[in-house]
């Protein structure tokens, strides 16, 4: 049977999701699949929002569960110019109400390999990934502002260094930047 590329894409998504569900697995699709197919997806499907097209509210208000990892302006650790404060203050539930927010399962700090190799991976990821983890795993009332989190963030970087994790200085404006000068871990 002859198909257009969009028909082949739709067939592929539906067929692979069907196979996953048949084997007791839950399919996860990227936001562009939801943008294209919307509620034609099985409602057990999880949507990973990474594009600025559909909002979290668009996804969860239709009953789908979601993961948050938006780009740009999101939790992409290889975006070296995104300061930790900006990352910390992102709210994964965006404009979703409290009931809809229960369908937001979490999120992820994404790390692509174009700007990193084994020599600088740790200081690209750490301590920024800690800011994301605190946002995801802590109650909202404890994670309101980066300013309140800063002492914990600085301490976390020092803890990582004591454990031989090569975490970048916590107050860098650019990931992987050298410390601004000598000093104790908390001062960098």
Short mmCIF file of N, CA and C in Angstrom, two decimals:
data_model
loop_
_atom_site.label_atom_id
_atom_site.label_comp_id
_atom_site.label_asym_id
_atom_site.label_seq_id
_atom_site.Cartn_x
_atom_site.Cartn_y
_atom_site.Cartn_z
N UNK A 1 0.84 -1.18 0.00
CA UNK A 1 0.00 0.00 0.00
C UNK A 1 0.89 1.25 0.00
N UNK A 2 0.55 2.20 -0.84
CA UNK A 2 1.30 3.44 -0.93
C UNK A 2 0.85 4.42 0.16
N UNK A 3 1.83 5.05 0.83
CA UNK A 3 1.51 6.00 1.91
C UNK A 3 2.29 7.29 1.71
N UNK A 4 1.70 8.38 2.13
CA UNK A 4 2.42 9.64 2.23
C UNK A 4 3.30 9.55 3.48
N UNK A 5 4.31 10.40 3.57
CA UNK A 5 5.21 10.33 4.72
C UNK A 5 4.46 10.58 6.04
N UNK A 6 3.48 11.48 6.04
CA UNK A 6 2.72 11.74 7.27
C UNK A 6 1.90 10.52 7.67
N UNK A 7 1.36 9.80 6.69
CA UNK A 7 0.61 8.56 6.98
C UNK A 7 1.55 7.49 7.54
N UNK A 8 2.75 7.40 6.98
CA UNK A 8 3.73 6.42 7.46
C UNK A 8 4.13 6.74 8.90
N UNK A 9 4.34 8.03 9.19
CA UNK A 9 4.68 8.46 10.56
C UNK A 9 3.57 8.06 11.52
N UNK A 10 2.34 8.41 11.19
CA UNK A 10 1.20 8.08 12.06
C UNK A 10 1.08 6.58 12.26
N UNK A 11 1.23 5.79 11.18
CA UNK A 11 1.17 4.34 11.28
C UNK A 11 2.26 3.83 12.22
N UNK A 12 3.49 4.33 12.04
CA UNK A 12 4.62 3.90 12.86
C UNK A 12 4.35 4.18 14.34
N UNK A 13 3.91 5.38 14.66
CA UNK A 13 3.65 5.73 16.06
C UNK A 13 2.56 4.84 16.64
N UNK A 14 1.45 4.73 15.94
CA UNK A 14 0.35 3.91 16.46
C UNK A 14 0.76 2.45 16.61
N UNK A 15 1.48 1.93 15.64
CA UNK A 15 1.87 0.52 15.67
C UNK A 15 2.88 0.25 16.79
N UNK A 16 3.90 1.09 16.94
CA UNK A 16 4.89 0.86 17.99
C UNK A 16 4.27 1.04 19.38
N UNK A 17 3.37 2.01 19.52
CA UNK A 17 2.69 2.17 20.81
C UNK A 17 1.82 0.96 21.11
N UNK A 18 1.14 0.47 20.11
CA UNK A 18 0.29 -0.72 20.26
C UNK A 18 1.12 -1.93 20.72
N UNK A 19 2.29 -2.11 20.12
CA UNK A 19 3.17 -3.22 20.49
C UNK A 19 3.65 -3.05 21.93
N UNK A 20 4.08 -1.84 22.28
CA UNK A 20 4.55 -1.58 23.65
C UNK A 20 3.45 -1.89 24.66
N UNK A 21 2.25 -1.40 24.42
CA UNK A 21 1.13 -1.62 25.34
C UNK A 21 0.78 -3.11 25.44
N UNK A 22 0.83 -3.81 24.34
CA UNK A 22 0.53 -5.25 24.31
C UNK A 22 1.48 -6.02 25.23
N UNK A 23 2.72 -5.50 25.36
CA UNK A 23 3.73 -6.16 26.19
C UNK A 23 3.82 -5.54 27.59
N UNK A 24 2.81 -4.78 27.97
CA UNK A 24 2.76 -4.20 29.31
C UNK A 24 3.68 -3.01 29.52
N UNK A 25 4.16 -2.42 28.46
CA UNK A 25 5.04 -1.25 28.54
C UNK A 25 4.23 0.01 28.26
N UNK A 26 4.69 1.12 28.78
CA UNK A 26 4.01 2.40 28.56
C UNK A 26 4.84 3.22 27.60
N UNK A 27 4.26 3.58 26.46
CA UNK A 27 5.03 4.38 25.50
C UNK A 27 5.20 5.82 25.98
N UNK A 28 6.36 6.38 25.66
CA UNK A 28 6.64 7.80 25.90
C UNK A 28 6.94 8.40 24.54
N UNK A 29 6.26 9.50 24.22
CA UNK A 29 6.48 10.17 22.94
C UNK A 29 6.90 11.61 23.20
N UNK A 30 7.63 12.18 22.26
CA UNK A 30 8.01 13.58 22.36
C UNK A 30 6.82 14.46 22.00
N UNK A 31 6.91 15.71 22.37
CA UNK A 31 5.80 16.64 22.20
C UNK A 31 5.36 16.81 20.75
N UNK A 32 6.28 16.66 19.78
CA UNK A 32 5.86 16.82 18.39
C UNK A 32 4.89 15.72 17.94
N UNK A 33 4.99 14.55 18.58
CA UNK A 33 4.03 13.48 18.28
C UNK A 33 2.65 13.89 18.81
N UNK A 34 2.61 14.43 20.02
CA UNK A 34 1.35 14.92 20.58
C UNK A 34 0.80 16.07 19.74
N UNK A 35 1.68 16.97 19.28
CA UNK A 35 1.24 18.08 18.43
C UNK A 35 0.54 17.56 17.18
N UNK A 36 1.05 16.47 16.65
CA UNK A 36 0.51 15.93 15.40
C UNK A 36 -0.72 15.05 15.64
N UNK A 37 -0.68 14.21 16.66
CA UNK A 37 -1.75 13.22 16.84
C UNK A 37 -2.74 13.55 17.96
N UNK A 38 -2.31 14.36 18.92
CA UNK A 38 -3.22 14.76 20.00
C UNK A 38 -3.92 13.59 20.65
N UNK A 39 -5.22 13.69 20.77
CA UNK A 39 -5.99 12.67 21.49
C UNK A 39 -6.18 11.37 20.70
N UNK A 40 -5.58 11.28 19.53
CA UNK A 40 -5.58 10.01 18.80
C UNK A 40 -4.60 9.02 19.43
N UNK A 41 -3.72 9.53 20.30
CA UNK A 41 -2.81 8.66 21.03
C UNK A 41 -3.57 7.93 22.12
N UNK A 42 -3.18 6.71 22.41
CA UNK A 42 -3.76 5.99 23.54
C UNK A 42 -3.53 6.81 24.80
N UNK A 43 -4.54 6.90 25.65
CA UNK A 43 -4.42 7.79 26.83
C UNK A 43 -3.45 7.27 27.89
N UNK A 44 -2.88 6.09 27.71
CA UNK A 44 -1.84 5.62 28.61
C UNK A 44 -0.46 6.15 28.22
N UNK A 45 -0.36 6.77 27.06
CA UNK A 45 0.89 7.31 26.56
C UNK A 45 1.35 8.48 27.42
N UNK A 46 2.63 8.56 27.66
CA UNK A 46 3.24 9.69 28.38
C UNK A 46 3.88 10.60 27.34
N UNK A 47 3.66 11.90 27.50
CA UNK A 47 4.20 12.88 26.55
C UNK A 47 5.36 13.63 27.20
N UNK A 48 6.53 13.58 26.57
CA UNK A 48 7.68 14.34 27.07
C UNK A 48 7.70 15.68 26.34
N UNK A 49 7.39 16.72 27.09
CA UNK A 49 7.34 18.06 26.52
C UNK A 49 8.75 18.64 26.46
N UNK A 50 9.20 18.92 25.26
CA UNK A 50 10.51 19.55 25.11
C UNK A 50 10.45 20.73 24.15
N UNK A 51 9.42 20.83 23.36
CA UNK A 51 9.24 21.97 22.46
C UNK A 51 8.30 22.98 23.09
N UNK A 52 8.34 24.21 22.61
CA UNK A 52 7.45 25.24 23.14
C UNK A 52 6.10 25.25 22.42
N UNK A 53 5.74 24.20 21.73
CA UNK A 53 4.47 24.17 21.01
C UNK A 53 3.33 23.92 21.99
N UNK A 54 3.01 22.69 22.25
CA UNK A 54 1.95 22.37 23.22
C UNK A 54 2.44 22.68 24.63
N UNK A 55 1.59 23.29 25.43
CA UNK A 55 1.96 23.56 26.82
C UNK A 55 1.66 22.33 27.67
N UNK A 56 2.20 22.32 28.87
CA UNK A 56 1.88 21.24 29.80
C UNK A 56 0.36 21.17 29.99
N UNK A 57 -0.29 22.31 30.11
CA UNK A 57 -1.74 22.33 30.27
C UNK A 57 -2.44 21.69 29.08
N UNK A 58 -1.96 21.97 27.85
CA UNK A 58 -2.55 21.34 26.66
C UNK A 58 -2.51 19.82 26.77
N UNK A 59 -1.42 19.31 27.30
CA UNK A 59 -1.21 17.86 27.39
C UNK A 59 -2.04 17.26 28.52
N UNK A 60 -1.86 17.77 29.74
CA UNK A 60 -2.50 17.15 30.90
C UNK A 60 -4.01 17.41 30.96
N UNK A 61 -4.48 18.51 30.38
CA UNK A 61 -5.93 18.77 30.40
C UNK A 61 -6.69 17.76 29.55
N UNK A 62 -5.98 17.06 28.68
CA UNK A 62 -6.60 16.01 27.87
C UNK A 62 -6.41 14.63 28.51
N UNK A 63 -5.87 14.62 29.73
CA UNK A 63 -5.75 13.37 30.47
C UNK A 63 -4.45 12.62 30.29
N UNK A 64 -3.51 13.18 29.56
CA UNK A 64 -2.23 12.51 29.36
C UNK A 64 -1.26 12.87 30.48
N UNK A 65 -0.41 11.92 30.84
CA UNK A 65 0.66 12.20 31.78
C UNK A 65 1.82 12.83 31.00
N UNK A 66 2.63 13.62 31.70
CA UNK A 66 3.68 14.36 31.00
C UNK A 66 4.98 14.38 31.78
N UNK A 67 6.06 14.55 31.05
CA UNK A 67 7.39 14.81 31.57
C UNK A 67 7.82 16.15 31.00
N UNK A 68 8.56 16.94 31.78
CA UNK A 68 8.95 18.28 31.36
C UNK A 68 10.45 18.36 31.13
N UNK A 69 10.85 18.83 29.95
CA UNK A 69 12.28 19.06 29.68
C UNK A 69 12.44 20.04 28.53
N UNK A 70 11.78 21.14 28.63
CA UNK A 70 11.66 22.09 27.52
C UNK A 70 12.98 22.73 27.09
N UNK A 71 13.07 23.00 25.81
CA UNK A 71 14.17 23.74 25.21
C UNK A 71 13.59 24.67 24.17
N UNK A 72 14.09 25.86 24.01
CA UNK A 72 15.09 26.54 24.83
C UNK A 72 14.48 27.08 26.12
N UNK A 73 15.34 27.57 26.97
CA UNK A 73 14.88 28.13 28.24
C UNK A 73 14.42 27.07 29.21
N UNK A 74 14.98 25.89 29.10
CA UNK A 74 14.55 24.81 29.96
C UNK A 74 15.70 24.18 30.70
N UNK A 75 15.65 22.88 30.81
CA UNK A 75 16.61 22.15 31.61
C UNK A 75 17.63 21.42 30.74
N UNK A 76 18.13 22.07 29.73
CA UNK A 76 19.17 21.49 28.89
C UNK A 76 20.52 21.91 29.45
N UNK A 77 21.24 20.95 30.00
CA UNK A 77 22.49 21.24 30.69
C UNK A 77 23.61 21.66 29.74
N UNK A 78 23.48 21.33 28.46
CA UNK A 78 24.49 21.74 27.50
C UNK A 78 24.26 23.16 26.99
N UNK A 79 23.22 23.82 27.46
CA UNK A 79 23.04 25.25 27.17
C UNK A 79 23.89 26.00 28.20
N UNK A 80 25.12 26.22 27.87
CA UNK A 80 26.13 26.67 28.81
C UNK A 80 25.86 28.06 29.37
N UNK A 81 25.10 28.88 28.67
CA UNK A 81 24.84 30.25 29.13
C UNK A 81 23.60 30.38 30.00
N UNK A 82 22.89 29.29 30.24
CA UNK A 82 21.70 29.34 31.10
C UNK A 82 22.16 29.25 32.56
N UNK A 83 22.01 30.34 33.32
CA UNK A 83 22.46 30.29 34.72
C UNK A 83 21.57 29.37 35.57
N UNK A 84 22.14 28.84 36.61
CA UNK A 84 21.41 27.90 37.46
C UNK A 84 20.15 28.54 38.03
N UNK A 85 20.18 29.84 38.30
CA UNK A 85 19.01 30.52 38.87
C UNK A 85 17.82 30.45 37.91
N UNK A 86 18.09 30.63 36.64
CA UNK A 86 17.02 30.54 35.62
C UNK A 86 16.46 29.12 35.57
N UNK A 87 17.36 28.16 35.62
CA UNK A 87 16.95 26.75 35.61
C UNK A 87 16.12 26.42 36.84
N UNK A 88 16.56 26.90 37.99
CA UNK A 88 15.89 26.60 39.25
C UNK A 88 14.46 27.14 39.29
N UNK A 89 14.25 28.30 38.73
CA UNK A 89 12.95 28.95 38.87
C UNK A 89 11.91 28.50 37.84
N UNK A 90 12.24 27.52 37.04
CA UNK A 90 11.27 26.97 36.09
C UNK A 90 10.26 26.12 36.85
N UNK A 91 9.00 26.34 36.55
CA UNK A 91 7.92 25.56 37.16
C UNK A 91 7.42 24.54 36.14
N UNK A 92 7.67 23.25 36.36
CA UNK A 92 7.24 22.23 35.39
C UNK A 92 5.74 22.21 35.13
N UNK A 93 4.93 22.57 36.11
CA UNK A 93 3.48 22.53 35.90
C UNK A 93 2.97 23.75 35.12
N UNK A 94 3.84 24.71 34.87
CA UNK A 94 3.51 25.89 34.08
C UNK A 94 2.13 26.42 34.45
N UNK A 95 1.21 26.36 33.52
CA UNK A 95 -0.12 26.94 33.71
C UNK A 95 -1.18 25.90 34.10
N UNK A 96 -0.77 24.70 34.46
CA UNK A 96 -1.71 23.65 34.85
C UNK A 96 -2.21 23.91 36.27
N UNK A 97 -3.48 23.58 36.51
CA UNK A 97 -4.00 23.72 37.87
C UNK A 97 -3.50 22.57 38.75
N UNK A 98 -3.84 22.61 40.02
CA UNK A 98 -3.31 21.63 40.97
C UNK A 98 -3.69 20.19 40.60
N UNK A 99 -4.91 19.98 40.17
CA UNK A 99 -5.36 18.64 39.78
C UNK A 99 -4.62 18.16 38.53
N UNK A 100 -4.48 19.04 37.55
CA UNK A 100 -3.76 18.69 36.32
C UNK A 100 -2.29 18.43 36.60
N UNK A 101 -1.73 19.17 37.55
CA UNK A 101 -0.31 19.02 37.88
C UNK A 101 0.01 17.62 38.39
N UNK A 102 -0.96 16.93 38.92
CA UNK A 102 -0.73 15.55 39.37
C UNK A 102 -0.35 14.63 38.21
N UNK A 103 -0.69 15.05 36.98
CA UNK A 103 -0.34 14.26 35.80
C UNK A 103 1.07 14.56 35.28
N UNK A 104 1.72 15.56 35.86
CA UNK A 104 3.11 15.86 35.50
C UNK A 104 3.98 14.95 36.37
N UNK A 105 4.57 13.95 35.75
CA UNK A 105 5.31 12.92 36.48
C UNK A 105 6.68 13.38 36.93
N UNK A 106 7.20 14.40 36.27
CA UNK A 106 8.53 14.88 36.60
C UNK A 106 9.15 15.52 35.39
N UNK A 107 10.46 15.45 35.32
CA UNK A 107 11.17 16.06 34.21
C UNK A 107 12.57 15.52 34.14
N UNK A 108 13.37 16.15 33.32
CA UNK A 108 14.73 15.69 33.17
C UNK A 108 15.68 16.79 32.77
N UNK A 109 16.89 16.69 33.26
CA UNK A 109 17.96 17.57 32.82
C UNK A 109 18.65 16.91 31.64
N UNK A 110 18.48 17.48 30.49
CA UNK A 110 18.97 16.86 29.26
C UNK A 110 20.41 17.29 28.99
N UNK A 111 21.22 16.37 28.49
CA UNK A 111 22.62 16.66 28.19
C UNK A 111 22.96 16.06 26.84
N UNK A 112 23.12 16.90 25.84
CA UNK A 112 23.50 16.45 24.51
C UNK A 112 25.02 16.51 24.40
N UNK A 113 25.59 15.73 23.52
CA UNK A 113 27.03 15.56 23.45
C UNK A 113 27.80 16.49 22.54
N UNK A 114 27.12 17.42 21.85
CA UNK A 114 27.85 18.26 20.90
C UNK A 114 28.85 19.20 21.55
N UNK A 115 28.65 19.57 22.81
CA UNK A 115 29.52 20.56 23.45
C UNK A 115 30.32 19.98 24.61
N UNK A 116 30.44 18.67 24.68
CA UNK A 116 31.06 18.06 25.85
C UNK A 116 31.83 16.81 25.44
N UNK A 117 32.85 16.51 26.21
CA UNK A 117 33.52 15.21 26.08
C UNK A 117 33.91 14.76 27.49
N UNK A 118 34.69 13.70 27.60
CA UNK A 118 35.01 13.16 28.92
C UNK A 118 35.79 14.13 29.80
N UNK A 119 36.45 15.12 29.19
CA UNK A 119 37.26 16.05 29.97
C UNK A 119 36.43 17.09 30.72
N UNK A 120 35.17 17.33 30.30
CA UNK A 120 34.39 18.39 30.93
C UNK A 120 32.92 18.02 31.20
N UNK A 121 32.62 16.75 31.12
CA UNK A 121 31.24 16.32 31.34
C UNK A 121 30.74 16.67 32.75
N UNK A 122 31.51 16.30 33.76
CA UNK A 122 31.05 16.51 35.13
C UNK A 122 30.80 17.98 35.44
N UNK A 123 31.71 18.86 35.05
CA UNK A 123 31.51 20.28 35.36
C UNK A 123 30.47 20.95 34.46
N UNK A 124 30.05 20.28 33.40
CA UNK A 124 28.94 20.78 32.60
C UNK A 124 27.62 20.42 33.27
N UNK A 125 27.54 19.23 33.82
CA UNK A 125 26.31 18.73 34.43
C UNK A 125 26.13 19.22 35.87
N UNK A 126 27.23 19.19 36.63
CA UNK A 126 27.15 19.52 38.06
C UNK A 126 27.70 20.91 38.34
N UNK A 127 27.11 21.66 39.22
CA UNK A 127 26.00 21.34 40.12
C UNK A 127 24.61 21.69 39.57
N UNK A 128 24.51 22.13 38.28
CA UNK A 128 23.20 22.53 37.74
C UNK A 128 22.14 21.43 37.87
N UNK A 129 22.54 20.18 37.65
CA UNK A 129 21.58 19.09 37.75
C UNK A 129 20.98 19.01 39.15
N UNK A 130 21.74 19.43 40.16
CA UNK A 130 21.22 19.47 41.53
C UNK A 130 20.08 20.47 41.68
N UNK A 131 20.16 21.59 40.95
CA UNK A 131 19.07 22.59 40.99
C UNK A 131 17.79 21.99 40.42
N UNK A 132 17.93 21.24 39.34
CA UNK A 132 16.77 20.58 38.73
C UNK A 132 16.20 19.53 39.68
N UNK A 133 17.07 18.73 40.26
CA UNK A 133 16.63 17.67 41.16
C UNK A 133 15.88 18.25 42.36
N UNK A 134 16.39 19.34 42.94
CA UNK A 134 15.69 19.93 44.07
C UNK A 134 14.31 20.40 43.67
N UNK A 135 14.19 21.01 42.49
CA UNK A 135 12.87 21.48 42.01
C UNK A 135 11.90 20.32 41.84
N UNK A 136 12.39 19.22 41.31
CA UNK A 136 11.50 18.08 41.03
C UNK A 136 11.15 17.28 42.28
N UNK A 137 12.06 17.16 43.21
CA UNK A 137 11.88 16.24 44.33
C UNK A 137 11.48 16.90 45.63
N UNK A 138 11.37 18.21 45.63
CA UNK A 138 11.05 18.91 46.87
C UNK A 138 9.66 19.54 46.76
N UNK A 139 9.00 19.72 47.89
CA UNK A 139 7.68 20.37 47.86
C UNK A 139 7.80 21.79 47.31
N UNK A 140 6.75 22.23 46.58
CA UNK A 140 6.76 23.56 45.97
C UNK A 140 7.03 24.67 46.98
N UNK A 141 6.48 24.53 48.17
CA UNK A 141 6.66 25.59 49.17
C UNK A 141 8.12 25.73 49.62
N UNK A 142 8.94 24.71 49.38
CA UNK A 142 10.36 24.75 49.76
C UNK A 142 11.26 25.22 48.61
N UNK A 143 10.68 25.38 47.42
CA UNK A 143 11.50 25.70 46.24
C UNK A 143 10.95 26.91 45.49
N UNK A 144 10.67 27.97 46.20
CA UNK A 144 10.03 29.13 45.57
C UNK A 144 10.98 29.98 44.74
N UNK A 145 12.18 30.25 45.26
CA UNK A 145 13.09 31.15 44.54
C UNK A 145 14.52 30.62 44.58
N UNK A 146 15.27 30.99 43.57
CA UNK A 146 16.69 30.65 43.52
C UNK A 146 17.44 31.35 44.64
N UNK A 147 17.00 32.54 44.98
CA UNK A 147 17.67 33.28 46.06
C UNK A 147 17.63 32.50 47.38
N UNK A 148 16.47 31.91 47.69
CA UNK A 148 16.36 31.09 48.90
C UNK A 148 17.19 29.81 48.80
N UNK A 149 17.34 29.29 47.58
CA UNK A 149 18.07 28.04 47.37
C UNK A 149 19.58 28.23 47.31
N UNK A 150 20.04 29.45 47.09
CA UNK A 150 21.47 29.68 46.85
C UNK A 150 22.39 29.10 47.92
N UNK A 151 22.12 29.28 49.22
CA UNK A 151 23.02 28.66 50.21
C UNK A 151 23.09 27.14 50.07
N UNK A 152 21.97 26.50 49.80
CA UNK A 152 21.96 25.03 49.61
C UNK A 152 22.74 24.66 48.35
N UNK A 153 22.55 25.45 47.31
CA UNK A 153 23.22 25.19 46.03
C UNK A 153 24.74 25.28 46.19
N UNK A 154 25.20 26.31 46.89
CA UNK A 154 26.64 26.46 47.13
C UNK A 154 27.18 25.29 47.96
N UNK A 155 26.45 24.91 49.00
CA UNK A 155 26.87 23.78 49.85
C UNK A 155 26.91 22.49 49.03
N UNK A 156 25.93 22.32 48.15
CA UNK A 156 25.86 21.11 47.33
C UNK A 156 27.08 20.99 46.44
N UNK A 157 27.49 22.11 45.85
CA UNK A 157 28.68 22.10 44.99
C UNK A 157 29.90 21.67 45.80
N UNK A 158 30.04 22.20 47.01
CA UNK A 158 31.17 21.82 47.86
C UNK A 158 31.11 20.34 48.23
N UNK A 159 29.93 19.84 48.53
CA UNK A 159 29.76 18.41 48.83
C UNK A 159 30.20 17.56 47.65
N UNK A 160 29.80 17.95 46.46
CA UNK A 160 30.21 17.20 45.26
C UNK A 160 31.73 17.20 45.13
N UNK A 161 32.37 18.35 45.31
CA UNK A 161 33.83 18.43 45.20
C UNK A 161 34.51 17.55 46.24
N UNK A 162 33.99 17.54 47.48
CA UNK A 162 34.57 16.68 48.53
C UNK A 162 34.44 15.21 48.15
N UNK A 163 33.44 14.88 47.35
CA UNK A 163 33.24 13.49 46.92
C UNK A 163 33.89 13.21 45.57
N UNK A 164 34.81 14.07 45.18
CA UNK A 164 35.58 13.94 43.94
C UNK A 164 34.76 14.03 42.67
N UNK A 165 33.65 14.74 42.74
CA UNK A 165 32.89 15.07 41.54
C UNK A 165 33.36 16.45 41.10
N UNK A 166 33.73 16.58 39.87
CA UNK A 166 34.30 17.84 39.36
C UNK A 166 33.20 18.84 39.03
N UNK A 167 32.50 19.31 40.05
CA UNK A 167 31.41 20.27 39.85
C UNK A 167 31.96 21.66 39.61
N UNK A 168 31.37 22.35 38.64
CA UNK A 168 31.80 23.71 38.30
C UNK A 168 31.50 24.66 39.46
N UNK A 169 32.22 25.78 39.53
CA UNK A 169 31.90 26.78 40.55
C UNK A 169 30.43 27.17 40.48
N UNK A 170 29.81 27.27 41.63
CA UNK A 170 28.35 27.45 41.69
C UNK A 170 27.87 28.80 41.19
N UNK A 171 28.68 29.82 41.24
CA UNK A 171 28.22 31.15 40.84
C UNK A 171 28.68 31.55 39.44
N UNK A 172 29.14 30.59 38.66
CA UNK A 172 29.52 30.89 37.28
C UNK A 172 28.33 31.36 36.48
N UNK A 173 28.58 32.29 35.58
CA UNK A 173 27.52 32.69 34.65
C UNK A 173 27.50 31.76 33.45
N UNK A 174 28.62 31.11 33.18
CA UNK A 174 28.72 30.15 32.08
C UNK A 174 29.22 28.83 32.66
N UNK A 175 28.52 27.74 32.33
CA UNK A 175 28.97 26.43 32.82
C UNK A 175 30.40 26.17 32.38
N UNK A 176 31.13 25.45 33.21
CA UNK A 176 32.51 25.03 32.94
C UNK A 176 33.52 26.16 33.03
N UNK A 177 33.11 27.36 33.31
CA UNK A 177 34.03 28.48 33.43
C UNK A 177 34.92 28.25 34.66
N UNK A 178 36.15 28.69 34.58
CA UNK A 178 37.07 28.56 35.71
C UNK A 178 36.60 29.43 36.86
N UNK A 179 37.02 29.10 38.09
CA UNK A 179 36.70 29.98 39.21
C UNK A 179 37.25 31.39 38.95
N UNK A 180 36.59 32.37 39.54
CA UNK A 180 36.99 33.76 39.35
C UNK A 180 38.29 34.09 40.08
N UNK A 181 38.69 33.24 40.96
CA UNK A 181 39.93 33.45 41.70
C UNK A 181 40.06 32.42 42.79
N UNK A 182 41.14 32.48 43.56
CA UNK A 182 41.31 31.50 44.64
C UNK A 182 40.30 31.74 45.75
N UNK A 183 40.10 30.73 46.54
CA UNK A 183 39.19 30.88 47.66
C UNK A 183 38.57 29.56 48.03
N UNK A 184 37.81 29.61 49.10
CA UNK A 184 37.12 28.41 49.57
C UNK A 184 36.03 28.03 48.60
N UNK A 185 35.62 26.80 48.68
CA UNK A 185 34.58 26.27 47.80
C UNK A 185 33.34 27.17 47.79
N UNK A 186 32.92 27.63 48.95
CA UNK A 186 31.69 28.44 49.04
C UNK A 186 31.83 29.79 48.35
N UNK A 187 33.06 30.27 48.18
CA UNK A 187 33.29 31.58 47.58
C UNK A 187 33.37 31.55 46.07
N UNK A 188 33.34 30.38 45.50
CA UNK A 188 33.51 30.26 44.04
C UNK A 188 32.20 30.05 43.33
#
